[in-house]
Amino acid sequence: MQHSRNFMLLGSLLLLVGISVGIMMGATGDHSLAPLHAHINLLGFVLMTVFGLVYRSFPNMAASGLATLHFWLHSLGTLLLLALLALLLTGSISESAMFPLAPISEVSIFVGIVCFVINLFQNGK
Ligand code: HEM
Ligand code: HEM
């Protein structure tokens, strides 16, 4: 149950950041941060809120160790990926400097989602 709340709290904080970037883009007319804005809102707020609500609906899933693994893999992977994307899109780092941290963050998110899917099949009833 704790990860349900943690996912929703972190997702809501990311929504604040995501819409702030959206408002900034609207105000300045510079839309170069659109992919960052999109993924803060989608990978952050939307997915984390859906995960939080699924764990709230299926307490057996929330009680599984897979939920803990999923929470940390998704959260750390997402925060790392978003930080790298922010640095890339603001021109602070080059695309080649994304290696190897970007693939690591993507694998972290992917493996977290594999945990979620296995957990859903095993305990989502
Ligand atoms: C106050 C709230 C928001 C503002 C002011 C805002 C503003 C913007 C702006 C200015 C763009 C760039 C558009 C372009 O260059 O074509 C954009 C793109 C986008 N926004 Fe938002 N946005 C907001 C909330 C959201 C939310 C809540 C989501 C998702 C849950 C979202 C998802 C997206 C996506 C996916 C794109 C990229 C679209 C594309 O490039 O194809 N936005 N937004
Ligand atoms: C590991 C996770 C993910 C990675 C590595 C990833 C990567 C990418 C890349 C490389 C693009 C093209 C960007 C561009 O052309 O500038 C993209 C676009 C997009 N992705 Fe993702 N994505 C991920 C997860 C997601 C998720 C979970 C969603 C939705 C729930 C999503 C929604 C979108 C949308 C709407 C666009 C088009 C918006 C835009 O270009 O600004 N992505 N993604």
CSV table of C-alpha atoms and ligand atoms in Angstrom, one decimal:
chain,number,residue,atom,x,y,z
A,1,MET,CA,0.0,0.0,0.0
A,2,GLN,CA,2.9,2.3,0.7
A,3,HIS,CA,4.1,2.2,-2.9
A,4,SER,CA,0.7,3.1,-4.1
A,5,ARG,CA,1.0,6.4,-2.1
A,6,ASN,CA,4.7,6.9,-3.0
A,7,PHE,CA,3.9,6.5,-6.7
A,8,MET,CA,1.1,9.0,-6.5
A,9,LEU,CA,3.0,11.6,-4.5
A,10,LEU,CA,6.1,11.5,-6.8
A,11,GLY,CA,3.8,11.6,-9.8
A,12,SER,CA,2.0,14.7,-8.5
A,13,LEU,CA,5.3,16.5,-7.9
A,14,LEU,CA,6.4,15.6,-11.5
A,15,LEU,CA,3.1,17.0,-12.7
A,16,LEU,CA,3.9,20.3,-11.0
A,17,VAL,CA,7.3,20.4,-12.8
A,18,GLY,CA,5.8,19.1,-16.1
A,19,ILE,CA,3.1,21.8,-16.4
A,20,SER,CA,5.6,24.5,-15.2
A,21,VAL,CA,7.7,23.6,-18.3
A,22,GLY,CA,4.6,23.7,-20.4
A,23,ILE,CA,3.6,27.1,-19.1
A,24,MET,CA,7.1,28.3,-19.7
A,25,MET,CA,7.1,27.1,-23.3
A,26,GLY,CA,3.7,28.7,-23.8
A,27,ALA,CA,5.0,32.0,-22.3
A,28,THR,CA,8.3,32.2,-24.2
A,29,GLY,CA,7.2,30.6,-27.5
A,30,ASP,CA,10.3,28.3,-27.4
A,31,HIS,CA,8.9,24.8,-27.6
A,32,SER,CA,12.3,23.0,-27.7
A,33,LEU,CA,11.6,21.4,-24.3
A,34,ALA,CA,8.4,19.7,-25.6
A,35,PRO,CA,9.8,16.1,-25.4
A,36,LEU,CA,11.0,16.8,-21.8
A,37,HIS,CA,7.6,18.3,-20.9
A,38,ALA,CA,5.8,15.4,-22.5
A,39,HIS,CA,7.8,12.7,-20.7
A,40,ILE,CA,7.7,14.4,-17.3
A,41,ASN,CA,3.9,14.4,-17.6
A,42,LEU,CA,3.5,11.0,-19.2
A,43,LEU,CA,6.3,8.8,-17.8
A,44,GLY,CA,6.1,10.7,-14.6
A,45,PHE,CA,2.6,11.8,-13.6
A,46,VAL,CA,0.4,9.6,-15.9
A,47,LEU,CA,2.2,6.3,-15.5
A,48,MET,CA,3.0,6.8,-11.8
A,49,THR,CA,-0.6,7.7,-11.0
A,50,VAL,CA,-1.9,4.7,-12.9
A,51,PHE,CA,0.6,2.4,-11.1
A,52,GLY,CA,-0.5,3.9,-7.7
A,53,LEU,CA,-4.1,3.3,-8.5
A,54,VAL,CA,-3.5,-0.3,-9.6
A,55,TYR,CA,-1.6,-1.0,-6.4
A,56,ARG,CA,-4.4,0.6,-4.4
A,57,SER,CA,-7.0,-1.6,-6.3
A,58,PHE,CA,-5.1,-4.9,-5.9
A,59,PRO,CA,-3.5,-5.0,-2.4
A,60,ASN,CA,-2.0,-8.4,-3.1
A,61,MET,CA,0.1,-6.7,-5.8
A,62,ALA,CA,1.1,-4.0,-3.4
A,63,ALA,CA,2.2,-6.5,-0.8
A,64,SER,CA,4.6,-8.3,-3.3
A,65,GLY,CA,8.3,-7.6,-3.4
A,66,LEU,CA,7.9,-7.0,-7.1
A,67,ALA,CA,6.0,-3.7,-6.2
A,68,THR,CA,9.0,-2.5,-4.2
A,69,LEU,CA,11.4,-3.4,-7.0
A,70,HIS,CA,9.1,-1.7,-9.6
A,71,PHE,CA,8.8,1.5,-7.5
A,72,TRP,CA,12.5,2.0,-7.2
A,73,LEU,CA,13.4,0.9,-10.8
A,74,HIS,CA,10.7,3.1,-12.3
A,75,SER,CA,11.3,6.1,-10.1
A,76,LEU,CA,15.1,6.2,-10.3
A,77,GLY,CA,15.1,5.3,-14.0
A,78,THR,CA,12.6,8.1,-14.8
A,79,LEU,CA,14.4,10.7,-12.7
A,80,LEU,CA,17.7,9.9,-14.3
A,81,LEU,CA,16.2,9.8,-17.8
A,82,LEU,CA,14.4,13.1,-17.3
A,83,ALA,CA,17.6,14.8,-15.9
A,84,LEU,CA,19.6,13.6,-18.9
A,85,LEU,CA,16.9,14.7,-21.3
A,86,ALA,CA,16.8,18.2,-19.7
A,87,LEU,CA,20.6,18.5,-20.0
A,88,LEU,CA,20.5,17.4,-23.6
A,89,LEU,CA,17.7,19.7,-24.7
A,90,THR,CA,19.2,22.7,-23.0
A,91,GLY,CA,22.5,22.0,-24.8
A,92,SER,CA,24.4,21.3,-21.6
A,93,ILE,CA,25.6,17.9,-22.8
A,94,SER,CA,26.0,16.3,-26.2
A,95,GLU,CA,24.1,13.2,-27.4
A,96,SER,CA,27.2,11.0,-27.0
A,97,ALA,CA,27.4,12.0,-23.3
A,98,MET,CA,24.0,10.3,-22.8
A,99,PHE,CA,25.9,7.0,-23.0
A,100,PRO,CA,25.8,4.8,-20.8
A,101,LEU,CA,23.5,6.5,-18.3
A,102,ALA,CA,20.5,6.9,-20.8
A,103,PRO,CA,20.4,3.2,-21.7
A,104,ILE,CA,20.8,2.3,-18.0
A,105,SER,CA,17.8,4.5,-17.1
A,106,GLU,CA,15.8,3.0,-19.9
A,107,VAL,CA,16.6,-0.6,-18.9
A,108,SER,CA,15.7,0.3,-15.3
A,109,ILE,CA,12.3,1.6,-16.4
A,110,PHE,CA,11.8,-1.4,-18.7
A,111,VAL,CA,12.7,-4.0,-16.0
A,112,GLY,CA,10.4,-2.2,-13.5
A,113,ILE,CA,7.6,-2.6,-16.0
A,114,VAL,CA,8.4,-6.3,-16.4
A,115,CYS,CA,8.0,-6.6,-12.6
A,116,PHE,CA,4.7,-4.8,-12.8
A,117,VAL,CA,3.4,-7.1,-15.6
A,118,ILE,CA,4.5,-10.3,-13.8
A,119,ASN,CA,2.9,-9.0,-10.6
A,120,LEU,CA,-0.3,-8.1,-12.4
A,121,PHE,CA,-0.6,-11.6,-13.9
A,122,GLN,CA,0.2,-13.3,-10.5
A,123,ASN,CA,-1.6,-11.1,-8.0
A,124,GLY,CA,-4.0,-8.8,-9.9
A,125,LYS,CA,-7.1,-10.6,-9.1
B,1,HEM,C1,-0.7,23.9,-17.9
B,1,HEM,C2,-0.6,22.8,-18.5
B,1,HEM,C3,0.2,22.6,-19.9
B,1,HEM,C4,0.7,23.5,-20.7
B,1,HEM,C5,0.7,25.1,-20.6
B,1,HEM,C6,1.3,22.8,-21.8
B,1,HEM,C7,1.9,23.3,-22.9
B,1,HEM,C8,2.5,22.7,-23.9
B,1,HEM,C9,3.3,23.2,-25.1
B,1,HEM,C10,3.5,24.7,-25.3
B,1,HEM,C11,3.7,22.2,-25.8
B,1,HEM,C12,4.5,22.3,-27.1
B,1,HEM,C13,3.6,22.2,-28.3
B,1,HEM,C14,4.3,22.1,-29.6
B,1,HEM,O1,5.5,22.4,-29.7
B,1,HEM,O2,3.7,21.6,-30.6
B,1,HEM,C15,3.2,21.0,-25.3
B,1,HEM,C16,3.4,19.7,-25.8
B,1,HEM,C17,3.0,18.6,-25.2
B,1,HEM,N1,2.3,18.4,-24.0
B,1,HEM,FE1,1.7,19.9,-22.8
B,1,HEM,N2,1.1,21.4,-21.6
B,1,HEM,C18,0.4,21.3,-20.4
B,1,HEM,C19,0.0,20.1,-19.8
B,1,HEM,C20,0.2,18.8,-20.3
B,1,HEM,C21,-0.1,17.6,-19.7
B,1,HEM,C22,-0.8,17.5,-18.3
B,1,HEM,C23,0.3,16.6,-20.5
B,1,HEM,C24,0.1,15.1,-20.3
B,1,HEM,C25,-0.5,14.5,-19.3
B,1,HEM,C26,0.9,17.2,-21.7
B,1,HEM,C27,1.4,16.5,-22.8
B,1,HEM,C28,2.0,17.1,-23.8
B,1,HEM,C29,2.6,16.3,-24.9
B,1,HEM,C30,2.6,14.8,-25.0
B,1,HEM,C31,3.2,17.2,-25.8
B,1,HEM,C32,4.1,16.9,-27.0
B,1,HEM,C33,3.2,16.9,-28.2
B,1,HEM,C34,4.1,16.6,-29.4
B,1,HEM,O3,5.2,17.1,-29.5
B,1,HEM,O4,3.6,15.9,-30.3
B,1,HEM,N3,0.8,18.6,-21.5
B,1,HEM,N4,2.5,21.3,-24.1
B,2,HEM,C1,11.8,4.5,-21.3
B,2,HEM,C2,10.7,5.2,-21.7
B,2,HEM,C3,10.6,6.1,-22.9
B,2,HEM,C4,11.6,6.5,-23.8
B,2,HEM,C5,13.1,6.1,-23.8
B,2,HEM,C6,10.9,7.3,-24.8
B,2,HEM,C7,11.6,7.9,-25.9
B,2,HEM,C8,10.9,8.7,-26.8
B,2,HEM,C9,11.6,9.3,-27.9
B,2,HEM,C10,13.1,9.1,-28.3
B,2,HEM,C11,10.7,10.0,-28.6
B,2,HEM,C12,10.9,10.9,-29.8
B,2,HEM,C13,11.2,12.3,-29.4
B,2,HEM,C14,11.4,13.3,-30.5
B,2,HEM,O1,11.1,13.0,-31.7
B,2,HEM,O2,11.8,14.4,-30.2
B,2,HEM,C15,9.4,9.9,-27.8
B,2,HEM,C16,8.3,10.6,-28.2
B,2,HEM,C17,7.1,10.5,-27.5
B,2,HEM,N1,6.8,9.7,-26.4
B,2,HEM,FE1,8.2,8.6,-25.4
B,2,HEM,N2,9.6,7.4,-24.5
B,2,HEM,C18,9.4,6.7,-23.3
B,2,HEM,C19,8.2,6.5,-22.7
B,2,HEM,C20,7.0,7.1,-23.0
B,2,HEM,C21,5.7,6.9,-22.4
B,2,HEM,C22,5.5,5.9,-21.2
B,2,HEM,C23,4.8,7.6,-23.0
B,2,HEM,C24,3.3,7.8,-22.7
B,2,HEM,C25,2.7,7.4,-21.6
B,2,HEM,C26,5.5,8.3,-24.1
B,2,HEM,C27,4.9,9.2,-25.0
B,2,HEM,C28,5.5,9.9,-26.0
B,2,HEM,C29,4.9,10.9,-26.9
B,2,HEM,C30,3.5,11.4,-26.7
B,2,HEM,C31,5.9,11.3,-27.8
B,2,HEM,C32,5.8,12.3,-28.9
B,2,HEM,C33,5.9,13.7,-28.2
B,2,HEM,C34,7.1,14.4,-28.6
B,2,HEM,O3,7.8,14.1,-29.6
B,2,HEM,O4,7.4,15.4,-27.9
B,2,HEM,N3,6.8,8.0,-24.1
B,2,HEM,N4,9.6,9.1,-26.8
